mmCIF file with all atom_site columns, C-alpha atoms in Angstrom:
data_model
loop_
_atom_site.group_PDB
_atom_site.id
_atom_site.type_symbol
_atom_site.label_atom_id
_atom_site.label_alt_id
_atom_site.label_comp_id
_atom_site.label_asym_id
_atom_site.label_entity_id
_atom_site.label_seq_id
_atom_site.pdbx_PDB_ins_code
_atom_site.Cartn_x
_atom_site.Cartn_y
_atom_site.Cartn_z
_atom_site.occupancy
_atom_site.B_iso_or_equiv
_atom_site.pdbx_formal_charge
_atom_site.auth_seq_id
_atom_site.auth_comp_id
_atom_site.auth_asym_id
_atom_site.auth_atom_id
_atom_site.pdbx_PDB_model_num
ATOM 1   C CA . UNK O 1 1   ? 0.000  0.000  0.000   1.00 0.00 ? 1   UNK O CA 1
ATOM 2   C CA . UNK O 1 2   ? 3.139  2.232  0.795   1.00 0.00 ? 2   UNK O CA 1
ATOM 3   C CA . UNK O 1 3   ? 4.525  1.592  -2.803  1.00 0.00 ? 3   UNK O CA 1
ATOM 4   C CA . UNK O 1 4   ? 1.280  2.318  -4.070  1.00 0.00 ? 4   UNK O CA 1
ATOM 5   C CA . UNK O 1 5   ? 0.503  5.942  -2.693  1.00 0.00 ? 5   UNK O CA 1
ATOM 6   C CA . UNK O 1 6   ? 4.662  6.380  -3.366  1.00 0.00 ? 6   UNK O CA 1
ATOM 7   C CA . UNK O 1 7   ? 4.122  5.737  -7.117  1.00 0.00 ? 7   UNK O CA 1
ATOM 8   C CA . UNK O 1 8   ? 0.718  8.072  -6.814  1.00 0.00 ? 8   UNK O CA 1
ATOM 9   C CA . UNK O 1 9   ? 2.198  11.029 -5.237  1.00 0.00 ? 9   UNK O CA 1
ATOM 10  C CA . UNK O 1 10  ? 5.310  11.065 -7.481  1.00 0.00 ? 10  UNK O CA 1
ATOM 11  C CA . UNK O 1 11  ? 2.474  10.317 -10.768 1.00 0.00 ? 11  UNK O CA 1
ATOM 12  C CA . UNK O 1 12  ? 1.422  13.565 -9.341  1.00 0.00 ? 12  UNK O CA 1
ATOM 13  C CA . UNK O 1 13  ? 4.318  15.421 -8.779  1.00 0.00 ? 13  UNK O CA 1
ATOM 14  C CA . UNK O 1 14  ? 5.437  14.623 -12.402 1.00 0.00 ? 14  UNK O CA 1
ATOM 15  C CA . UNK O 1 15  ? 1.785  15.535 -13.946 1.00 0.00 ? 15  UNK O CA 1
ATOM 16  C CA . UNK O 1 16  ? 1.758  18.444 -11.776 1.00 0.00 ? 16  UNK O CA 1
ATOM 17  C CA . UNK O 1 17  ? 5.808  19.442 -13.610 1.00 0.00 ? 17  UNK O CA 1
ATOM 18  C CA . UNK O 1 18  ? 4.527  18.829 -16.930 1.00 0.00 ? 18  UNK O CA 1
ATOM 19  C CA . UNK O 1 19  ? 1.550  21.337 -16.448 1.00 0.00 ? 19  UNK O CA 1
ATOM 20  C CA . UNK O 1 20  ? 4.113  23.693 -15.231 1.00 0.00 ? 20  UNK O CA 1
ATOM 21  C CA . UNK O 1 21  ? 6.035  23.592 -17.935 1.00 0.00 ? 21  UNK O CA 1
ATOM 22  C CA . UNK O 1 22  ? 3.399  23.373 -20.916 1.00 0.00 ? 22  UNK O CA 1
ATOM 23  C CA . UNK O 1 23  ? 1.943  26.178 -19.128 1.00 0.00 ? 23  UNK O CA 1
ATOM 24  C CA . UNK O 1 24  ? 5.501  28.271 -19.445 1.00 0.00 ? 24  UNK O CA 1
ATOM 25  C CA . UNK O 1 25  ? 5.675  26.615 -22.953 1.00 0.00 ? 25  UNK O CA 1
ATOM 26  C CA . UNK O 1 26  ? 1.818  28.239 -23.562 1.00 0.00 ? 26  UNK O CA 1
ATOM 27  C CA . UNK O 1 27  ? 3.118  31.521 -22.676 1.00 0.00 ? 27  UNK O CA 1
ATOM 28  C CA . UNK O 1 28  ? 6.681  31.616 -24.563 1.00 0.00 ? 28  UNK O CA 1
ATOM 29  C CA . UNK O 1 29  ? 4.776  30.658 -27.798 1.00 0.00 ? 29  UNK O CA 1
ATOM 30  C CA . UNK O 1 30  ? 2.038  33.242 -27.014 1.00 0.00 ? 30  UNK O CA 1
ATOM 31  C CA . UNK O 1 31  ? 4.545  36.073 -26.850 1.00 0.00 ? 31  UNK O CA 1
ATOM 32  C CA . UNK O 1 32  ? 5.931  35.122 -29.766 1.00 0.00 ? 32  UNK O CA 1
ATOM 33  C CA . UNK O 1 33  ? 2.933  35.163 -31.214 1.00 0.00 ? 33  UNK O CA 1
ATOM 34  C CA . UNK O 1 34  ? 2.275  38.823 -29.516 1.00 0.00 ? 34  UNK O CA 1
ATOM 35  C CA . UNK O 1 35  ? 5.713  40.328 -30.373 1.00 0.00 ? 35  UNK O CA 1
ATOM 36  C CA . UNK O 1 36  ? 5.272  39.325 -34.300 1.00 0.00 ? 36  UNK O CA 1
ATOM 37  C CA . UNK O 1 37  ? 1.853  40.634 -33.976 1.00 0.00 ? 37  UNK O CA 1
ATOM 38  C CA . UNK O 1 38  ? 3.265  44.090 -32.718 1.00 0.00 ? 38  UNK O CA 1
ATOM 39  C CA . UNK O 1 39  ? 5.860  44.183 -35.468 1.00 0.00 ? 39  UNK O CA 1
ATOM 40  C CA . UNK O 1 40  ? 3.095  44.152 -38.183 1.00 0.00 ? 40  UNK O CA 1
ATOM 41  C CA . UNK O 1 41  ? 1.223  46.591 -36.724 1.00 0.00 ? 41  UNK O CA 1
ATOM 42  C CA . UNK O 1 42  ? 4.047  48.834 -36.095 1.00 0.00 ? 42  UNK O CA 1
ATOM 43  C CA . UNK O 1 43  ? 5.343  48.100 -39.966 1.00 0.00 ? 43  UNK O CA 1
ATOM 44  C CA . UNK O 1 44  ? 1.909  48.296 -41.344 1.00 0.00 ? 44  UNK O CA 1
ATOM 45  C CA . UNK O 1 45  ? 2.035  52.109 -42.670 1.00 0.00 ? 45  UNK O CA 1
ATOM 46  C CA . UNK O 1 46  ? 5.378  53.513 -44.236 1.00 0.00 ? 46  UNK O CA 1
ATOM 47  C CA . UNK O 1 47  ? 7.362  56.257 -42.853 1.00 0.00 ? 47  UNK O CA 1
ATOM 48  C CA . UNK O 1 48  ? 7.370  58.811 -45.012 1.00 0.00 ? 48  UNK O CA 1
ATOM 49  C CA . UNK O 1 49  ? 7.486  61.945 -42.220 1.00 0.00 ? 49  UNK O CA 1
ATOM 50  C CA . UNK O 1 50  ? 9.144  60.871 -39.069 1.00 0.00 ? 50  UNK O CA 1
ATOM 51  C CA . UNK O 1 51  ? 6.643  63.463 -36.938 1.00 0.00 ? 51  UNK O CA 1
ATOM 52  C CA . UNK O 1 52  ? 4.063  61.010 -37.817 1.00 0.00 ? 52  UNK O CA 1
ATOM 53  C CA . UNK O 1 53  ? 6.066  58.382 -35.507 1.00 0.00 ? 53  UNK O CA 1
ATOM 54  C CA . UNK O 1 54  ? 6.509  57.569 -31.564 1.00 0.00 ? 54  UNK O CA 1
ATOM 55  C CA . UNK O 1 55  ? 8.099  55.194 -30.276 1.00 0.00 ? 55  UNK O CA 1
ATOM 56  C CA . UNK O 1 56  ? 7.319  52.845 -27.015 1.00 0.00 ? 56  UNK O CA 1
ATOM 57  C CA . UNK O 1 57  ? 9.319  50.231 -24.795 1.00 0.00 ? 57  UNK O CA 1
ATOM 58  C CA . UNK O 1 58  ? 8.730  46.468 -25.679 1.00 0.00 ? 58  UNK O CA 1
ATOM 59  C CA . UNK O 1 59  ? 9.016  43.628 -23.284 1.00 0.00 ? 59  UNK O CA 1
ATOM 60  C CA . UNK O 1 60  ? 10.681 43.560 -19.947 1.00 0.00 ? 60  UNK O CA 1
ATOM 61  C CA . UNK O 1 61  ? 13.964 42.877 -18.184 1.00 0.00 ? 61  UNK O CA 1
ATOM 62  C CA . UNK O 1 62  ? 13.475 40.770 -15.566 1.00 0.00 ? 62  UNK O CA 1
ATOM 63  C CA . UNK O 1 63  ? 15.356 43.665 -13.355 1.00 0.00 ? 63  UNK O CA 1
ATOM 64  C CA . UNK O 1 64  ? 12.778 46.120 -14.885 1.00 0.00 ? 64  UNK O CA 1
ATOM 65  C CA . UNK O 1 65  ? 13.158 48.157 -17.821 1.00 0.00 ? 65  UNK O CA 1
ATOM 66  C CA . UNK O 1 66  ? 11.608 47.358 -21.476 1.00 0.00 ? 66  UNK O CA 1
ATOM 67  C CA . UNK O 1 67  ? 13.630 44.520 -23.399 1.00 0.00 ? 67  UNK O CA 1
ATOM 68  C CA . UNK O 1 68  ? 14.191 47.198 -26.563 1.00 0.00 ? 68  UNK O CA 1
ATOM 69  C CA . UNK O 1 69  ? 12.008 49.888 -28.692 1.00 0.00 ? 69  UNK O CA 1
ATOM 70  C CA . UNK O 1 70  ? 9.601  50.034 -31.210 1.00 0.00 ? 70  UNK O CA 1
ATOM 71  C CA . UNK O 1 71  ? 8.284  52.750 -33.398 1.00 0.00 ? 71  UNK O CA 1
ATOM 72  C CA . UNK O 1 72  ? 4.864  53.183 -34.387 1.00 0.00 ? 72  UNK O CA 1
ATOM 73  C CA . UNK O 1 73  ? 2.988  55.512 -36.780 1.00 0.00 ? 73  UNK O CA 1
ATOM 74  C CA . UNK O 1 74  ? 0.286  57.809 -35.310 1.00 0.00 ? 74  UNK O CA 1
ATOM 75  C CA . UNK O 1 75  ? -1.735 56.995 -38.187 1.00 0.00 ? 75  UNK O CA 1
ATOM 76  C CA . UNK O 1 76  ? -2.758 53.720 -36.704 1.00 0.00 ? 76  UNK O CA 1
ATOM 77  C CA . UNK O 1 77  ? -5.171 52.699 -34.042 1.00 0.00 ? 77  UNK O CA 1
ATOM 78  C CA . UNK O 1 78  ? -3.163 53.737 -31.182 1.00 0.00 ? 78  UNK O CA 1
ATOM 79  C CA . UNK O 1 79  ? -5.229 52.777 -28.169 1.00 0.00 ? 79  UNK O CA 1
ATOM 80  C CA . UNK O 1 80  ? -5.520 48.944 -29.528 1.00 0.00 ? 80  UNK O CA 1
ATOM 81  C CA . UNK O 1 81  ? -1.296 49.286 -30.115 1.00 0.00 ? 81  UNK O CA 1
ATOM 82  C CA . UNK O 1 82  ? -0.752 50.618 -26.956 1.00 0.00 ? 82  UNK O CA 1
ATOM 83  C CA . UNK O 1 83  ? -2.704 48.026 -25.317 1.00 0.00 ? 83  UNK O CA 1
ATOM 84  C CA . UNK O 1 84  ? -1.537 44.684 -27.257 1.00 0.00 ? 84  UNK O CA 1
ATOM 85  C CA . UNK O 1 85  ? 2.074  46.434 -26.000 1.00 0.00 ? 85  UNK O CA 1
ATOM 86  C CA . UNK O 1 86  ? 1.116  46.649 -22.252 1.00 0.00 ? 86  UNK O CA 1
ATOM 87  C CA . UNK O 1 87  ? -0.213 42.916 -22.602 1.00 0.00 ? 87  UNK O CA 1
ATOM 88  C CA . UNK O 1 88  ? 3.153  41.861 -24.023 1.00 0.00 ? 88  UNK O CA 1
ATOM 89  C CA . UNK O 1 89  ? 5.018  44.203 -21.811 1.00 0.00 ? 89  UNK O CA 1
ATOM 90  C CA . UNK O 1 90  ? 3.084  42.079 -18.505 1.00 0.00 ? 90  UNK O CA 1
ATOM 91  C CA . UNK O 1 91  ? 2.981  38.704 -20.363 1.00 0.00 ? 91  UNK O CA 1
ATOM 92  C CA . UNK O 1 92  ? 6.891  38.719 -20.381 1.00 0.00 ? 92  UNK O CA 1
ATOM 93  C CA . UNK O 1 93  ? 6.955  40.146 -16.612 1.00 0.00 ? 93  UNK O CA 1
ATOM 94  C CA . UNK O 1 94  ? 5.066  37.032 -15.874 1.00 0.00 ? 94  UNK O CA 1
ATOM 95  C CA . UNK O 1 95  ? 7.118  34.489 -17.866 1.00 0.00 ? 95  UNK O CA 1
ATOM 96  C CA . UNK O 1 96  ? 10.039 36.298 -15.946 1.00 0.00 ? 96  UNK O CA 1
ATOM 97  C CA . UNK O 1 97  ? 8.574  35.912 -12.758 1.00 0.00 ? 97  UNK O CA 1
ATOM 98  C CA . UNK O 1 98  ? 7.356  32.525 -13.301 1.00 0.00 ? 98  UNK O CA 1
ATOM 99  C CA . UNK O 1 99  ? 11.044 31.385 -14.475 1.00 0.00 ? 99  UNK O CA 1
ATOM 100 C CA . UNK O 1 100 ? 12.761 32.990 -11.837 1.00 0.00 ? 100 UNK O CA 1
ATOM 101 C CA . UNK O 1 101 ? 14.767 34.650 -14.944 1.00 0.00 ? 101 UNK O CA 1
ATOM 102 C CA . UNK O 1 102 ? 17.780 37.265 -13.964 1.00 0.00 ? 102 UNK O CA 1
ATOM 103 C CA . UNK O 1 103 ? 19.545 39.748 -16.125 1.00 0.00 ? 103 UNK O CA 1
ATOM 104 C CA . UNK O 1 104 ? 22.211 42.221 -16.551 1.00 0.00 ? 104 UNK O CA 1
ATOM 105 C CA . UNK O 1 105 ? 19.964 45.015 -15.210 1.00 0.00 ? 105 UNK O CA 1
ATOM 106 C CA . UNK O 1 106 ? 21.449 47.130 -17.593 1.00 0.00 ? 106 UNK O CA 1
ATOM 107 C CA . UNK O 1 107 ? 19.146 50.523 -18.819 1.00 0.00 ? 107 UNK O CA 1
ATOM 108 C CA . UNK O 1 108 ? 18.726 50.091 -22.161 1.00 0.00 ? 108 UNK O CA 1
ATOM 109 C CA . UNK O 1 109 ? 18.722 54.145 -23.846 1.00 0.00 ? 109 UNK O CA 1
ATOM 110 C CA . UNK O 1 110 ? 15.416 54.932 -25.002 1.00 0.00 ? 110 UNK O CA 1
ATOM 111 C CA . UNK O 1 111 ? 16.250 56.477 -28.657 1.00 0.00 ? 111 UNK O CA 1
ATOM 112 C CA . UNK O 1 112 ? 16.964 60.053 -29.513 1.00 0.00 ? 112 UNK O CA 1
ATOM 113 C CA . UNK O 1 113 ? 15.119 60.308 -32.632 1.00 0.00 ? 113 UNK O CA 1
ATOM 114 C CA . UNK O 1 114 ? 13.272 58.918 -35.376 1.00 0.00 ? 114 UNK O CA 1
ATOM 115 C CA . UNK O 1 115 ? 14.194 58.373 -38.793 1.00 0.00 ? 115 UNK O CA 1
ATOM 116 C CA . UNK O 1 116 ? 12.582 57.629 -42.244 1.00 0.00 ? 116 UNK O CA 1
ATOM 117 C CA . UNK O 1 117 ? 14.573 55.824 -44.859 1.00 0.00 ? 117 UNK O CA 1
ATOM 118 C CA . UNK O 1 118 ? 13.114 53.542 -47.670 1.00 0.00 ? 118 UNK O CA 1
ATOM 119 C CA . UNK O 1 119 ? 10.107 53.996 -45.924 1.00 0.00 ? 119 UNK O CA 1
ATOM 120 C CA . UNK O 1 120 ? 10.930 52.397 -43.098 1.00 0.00 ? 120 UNK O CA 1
ATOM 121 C CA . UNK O 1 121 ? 11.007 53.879 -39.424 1.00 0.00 ? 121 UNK O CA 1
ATOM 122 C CA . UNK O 1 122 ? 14.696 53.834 -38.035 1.00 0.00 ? 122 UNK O CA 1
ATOM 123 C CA . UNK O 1 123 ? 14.683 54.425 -34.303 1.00 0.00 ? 123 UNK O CA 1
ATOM 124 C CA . UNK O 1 124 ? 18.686 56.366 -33.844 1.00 0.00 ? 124 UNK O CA 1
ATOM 125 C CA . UNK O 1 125 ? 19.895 56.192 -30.785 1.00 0.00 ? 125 UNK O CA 1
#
């Protein structure tokens, strides 16, 4: 009976890991999923006037901090950008949190300005 409940509660343990992980898995391939959605938006109207452009911090460090920069036109729906950002930005503090992740807890410079070429926005930093 000992044996029995010993393979049980380690059946569970390892059921219980492999939730875990798809879970993390789940998220990781959601992001992914969220960041190339966020680089079509933000691609989705050419740069032709850089005064039409902002730009915003993607993702987060696990120290704090966005990951990088994107640049966005005004000329799209703002509001619904701004928001699928702040989902990604909070979807990768979770998978952060969740992974116990650590990094350099370097700043990373926002950028000074923003650039058109080939119709293209070039964030210069």
């Amino acid at each position: 009976m000992l044996r029995l409940m010993s393979v049980f509660y380690s059946l569970c343990l390892a059921l219980l890991t492999l939730s875990c992980n798809d879970t993390e898995i789940n998220l990781e391939t959601d992001l992914a999923e969220q960041y190339n959605r966020l680089v079509l938006i933000s691609e989705s109207e050419l740069c032709t006037d850089s005064g039409d452009w902002r730009f915003i911090g993607v993702g987060a460090k696990p120290c704090g901090g966005p990951s990088s920069f994107m640049a966005y036109s005004m000329k799209i729906d703002t509001l619904e950008f701004l928001r699928l950002v702040e989902q990604y930005n909070e979807d990768t503090r979770e998978l952060n949190k969740r992974k116990g992740l650590i990094s350099d807890c370097a700043v990373i410079p926002a950028p000074n300005i923003i650039r058109c070429e080939n119709g293209k926005a070039i964030l210069v930093y």
